[in-house]
Amino acid sequence: MSTNNQQVSEQGMRMRRMLLGHTVYAATLGLVCCLTWIGELSPQSLAIYSTLLIATTLSFMLMIRLGWNLRFKDPSLTTWAILLPSLYATWVLFQLDDAVHRAPLLFMGVVGLLFGAFVNRPKTMAWIAVALVLYYAAVIGALQLFAPQRITWSEELLLFVAYAATQAQIVLVSLYIAGLRSRLVRKNKALKEASQRLEELATRDALTGLPNRRACFEQLDHERSRTKAMVTGGACKSLCIALLDVDHFKRINDCFGHGVGDDALIQIGRAVRAVLRKQDFFGRYGGEEFVLTLPMTPSDTALDLLESVRHAIAMIDLEHNGQIVDLSASLGAAIHAPGEAIEKTLTRADAALYEAKNLGRNRVCLAPELRPHAQAV
């Protein structure tokens, strides 16, 4: 969904950019109308030019509207949006009698080229500039061949040099803009990575690398929203919430030191993550206590999975100065009932955890399932 929204946004931006660029051609059309009004251009030439320009503009917009532009290497169609209208303007330039009247129309197209500098790479802009200079060179050549009386070489040479120099300047501007754009992309990437690191620091336990207490509460809140939506839709599936407490953890710290205790928590995190499924959540709730959420998991499957977790912790091989450090954990779990508040389910899991401890620890206890009711989630 996010990819589709991004594509829609990009297409909208391309459409706006196309409209903005074609305001230049609208101004050029106005200039051609003025040239026709003062008698420098025939009404037939005006009709041909305006028809070609309007048809091309509408075609580009239709292509963006229908998404056909996405088939091209440059979906913005900027290169063609510059070259085609400029080709029509070149034909008009050939109709004019002298360099004085050709100059305004010639340099009006330069403004349109500037819009391409914000999108195209400098190499592409260089090719476009060369093409536009060749356009005008073709006009001069055609005038010399077919209407030499309408050409004054000193004026045409001055105009040609000025036009070529302007195109070169625009290519340099595009090179500068490309550098700014590249730096902006790098800075945005660095900012995004920094933001991700900050987010990770805010939601990850520094010792174990597991989601921290804040992330645990966010996960429970997510389960609350998801469960509420499922209850509303009549499609509620089993959700198991479990609490895990490392047995006699204070004794481990007292006998072997806090460094060994920290190592024990790290290895427990790794062992449990290796057992859980991809959709399961496992976070450090605080101290030696952890929380698990097992979505789409009925009671029998939840018990099997939590027994695997308990067994994985018991199998951890931890030594200190040649002495074996025994690890075990007690787990209390509850199956969320449709309509039950998530906090209530967590309270029942906590009661089951205390039952596991009272029964001798190193075991899994499951709270009795509640019958569905209509309380608010």
Coordinates of N, CA, C and O in Angstrom, one line a residue, residues 195-206 210-224 281-287 289 291:
S195 N 18.1 8.3 12.4 CA 16.8 8.2 13.0 C 16.4 6.8 13.4 O 15.9 6.5 14.4
Q196 N 16.8 5.8 12.5 CA 16.6 4.4 12.7 C 17.4 3.9 13.9 O 17.0 3.2 14.8
R197 N 18.7 4.5 14.0 CA 19.5 4.1 15.2 C 18.9 4.6 16.5 O 18.9 3.9 17.5
L198 N 18.4 5.8 16.4 CA 17.8 6.4 17.6 C 16.6 5.6 18.0 O 16.3 5.4 19.2
E199 N 15.8 5.3 17.0 CA 14.6 4.5 17.3 C 14.9 3.1 17.9 O 14.3 2.7 18.8
E200 N 16.0 2.5 17.4 CA 16.5 1.3 17.9 C 17.0 1.4 19.3 O 16.7 0.5 20.2
L201 N 17.7 2.5 19.6 CA 18.2 2.7 20.9 C 17.0 2.9 21.9 O 17.1 2.5 23.1
A202 N 16.0 3.6 21.4 CA 14.8 3.9 22.3 C 14.0 2.6 22.5 O 13.2 2.6 23.5
T203 N 14.0 1.6 21.7 CA 13.1 0.5 21.8 C 13.9 -0.9 22.0 O 13.3 -1.9 22.0
R204 N 15.2 -0.8 22.1 CA 16.0 -2.0 22.2 C 16.7 -2.0 23.6 O 17.3 -1.0 24.0
D205 N 16.8 -3.2 24.2 CA 17.5 -3.3 25.4 C 19.0 -3.4 25.1 O 19.4 -4.1 24.3
A206 N 19.7 -2.5 25.8 CA 21.2 -2.4 25.5 C 22.0 -3.6 25.7 O 22.9 -3.9 25.0
L210 N 17.2 -7.3 22.8 CA 15.8 -7.6 22.6 C 15.0 -6.3 22.7 O 15.5 -5.3 23.3
P211 N 13.7 -6.3 22.3 CA 12.9 -5.1 22.5 C 12.8 -4.9 24.0 O 12.7 -5.8 24.9
N212 N 12.9 -3.6 24.4 CA 12.9 -3.2 25.8 C 11.5 -3.1 26.4 O 10.5 -3.4 25.7
R213 N 11.4 -2.6 27.6 CA 10.1 -2.4 28.3 C 9.1 -1.5 27.5 O 7.9 -1.9 27.3
R214 N 9.7 -0.4 27.0 CA 8.8 0.5 26.2 C 8.3 -0.3 25.0 O 7.1 -0.2 24.6
A215 N 9.1 -1.1 24.3 CA 8.7 -1.8 23.1 C 7.7 -2.9 23.5 O 6.7 -3.2 22.7
C216 N 7.8 -3.4 24.7 CA 6.9 -4.5 25.2 C 5.5 -3.8 25.3 O 4.5 -4.4 24.9
F217 N 5.4 -2.6 25.9 CA 4.1 -2.0 26.1 C 3.5 -1.6 24.7 O 2.3 -1.7 24.5
E218 N 4.4 -1.2 23.8 CA 3.9 -0.8 22.4 C 3.4 -2.1 21.7 O 2.4 -2.0 21.0
Q219 N 4.0 -3.2 22.0 CA 3.5 -4.5 21.4 C 2.2 -4.9 22.0 O 1.3 -5.3 21.2
L220 N 2.1 -4.7 23.3 CA 0.8 -5.0 23.9 C -0.3 -4.1 23.4 O -1.5 -4.5 23.2
D221 N 0.0 -2.8 23.2 CA -0.9 -1.8 22.7 C -1.3 -2.2 21.3 O -2.5 -2.1 20.9
H222 N -0.3 -2.7 20.5 CA -0.6 -3.2 19.1 C -1.6 -4.3 19.2 O -2.5 -4.4 18.4
E223 N -1.3 -5.3 20.1 CA -2.2 -6.4 20.2 C -3.6 -6.0 20.6 O -4.6 -6.6 20.2
R224 N -3.7 -5.0 21.5 CA -5.0 -4.5 21.9 C -5.8 -4.0 20.7 O -7.0 -4.3 20.5
F281 N 6.6 -12.5 19.4 CA 7.3 -11.3 20.0 C 7.9 -11.8 21.3 O 7.3 -12.5 22.1
F282 N 9.2 -11.3 21.6 CA 9.9 -11.7 22.8 C 10.7 -10.4 23.2 O 11.5 -9.9 22.5
G283 N 10.4 -9.9 24.4 CA 11.1 -8.7 24.8 C 11.4 -8.8 26.3 O 10.8 -9.6 27.1
R284 N 12.4 -7.9 26.7 CA 12.8 -7.9 28.1 C 11.9 -6.9 28.8 O 11.9 -5.7 28.6
Y285 N 11.1 -7.4 29.8 CA 10.1 -6.6 30.5 C 10.8 -5.8 31.6 O 10.3 -4.8 32.0
G286 N 11.9 -6.3 32.1 CA 12.6 -5.7 33.2 C 13.3 -6.7 34.0 O 12.8 -7.7 34.4
G287 N 14.6 -6.3 34.4 CA 15.4 -7.3 35.2 C 15.5 -8.6 34.5 O 16.0 -8.7 33.4
E289 N 12.9 -10.6 33.9 CA 11.6 -10.9 33.5 C 11.4 -10.5 32.0 O 11.8 -9.4 31.6
V291 N 8.6 -10.8 28.4 CA 7.2 -11.0 27.9 C 7.2 -11.6 26.5 O 8.1 -11.3 25.7

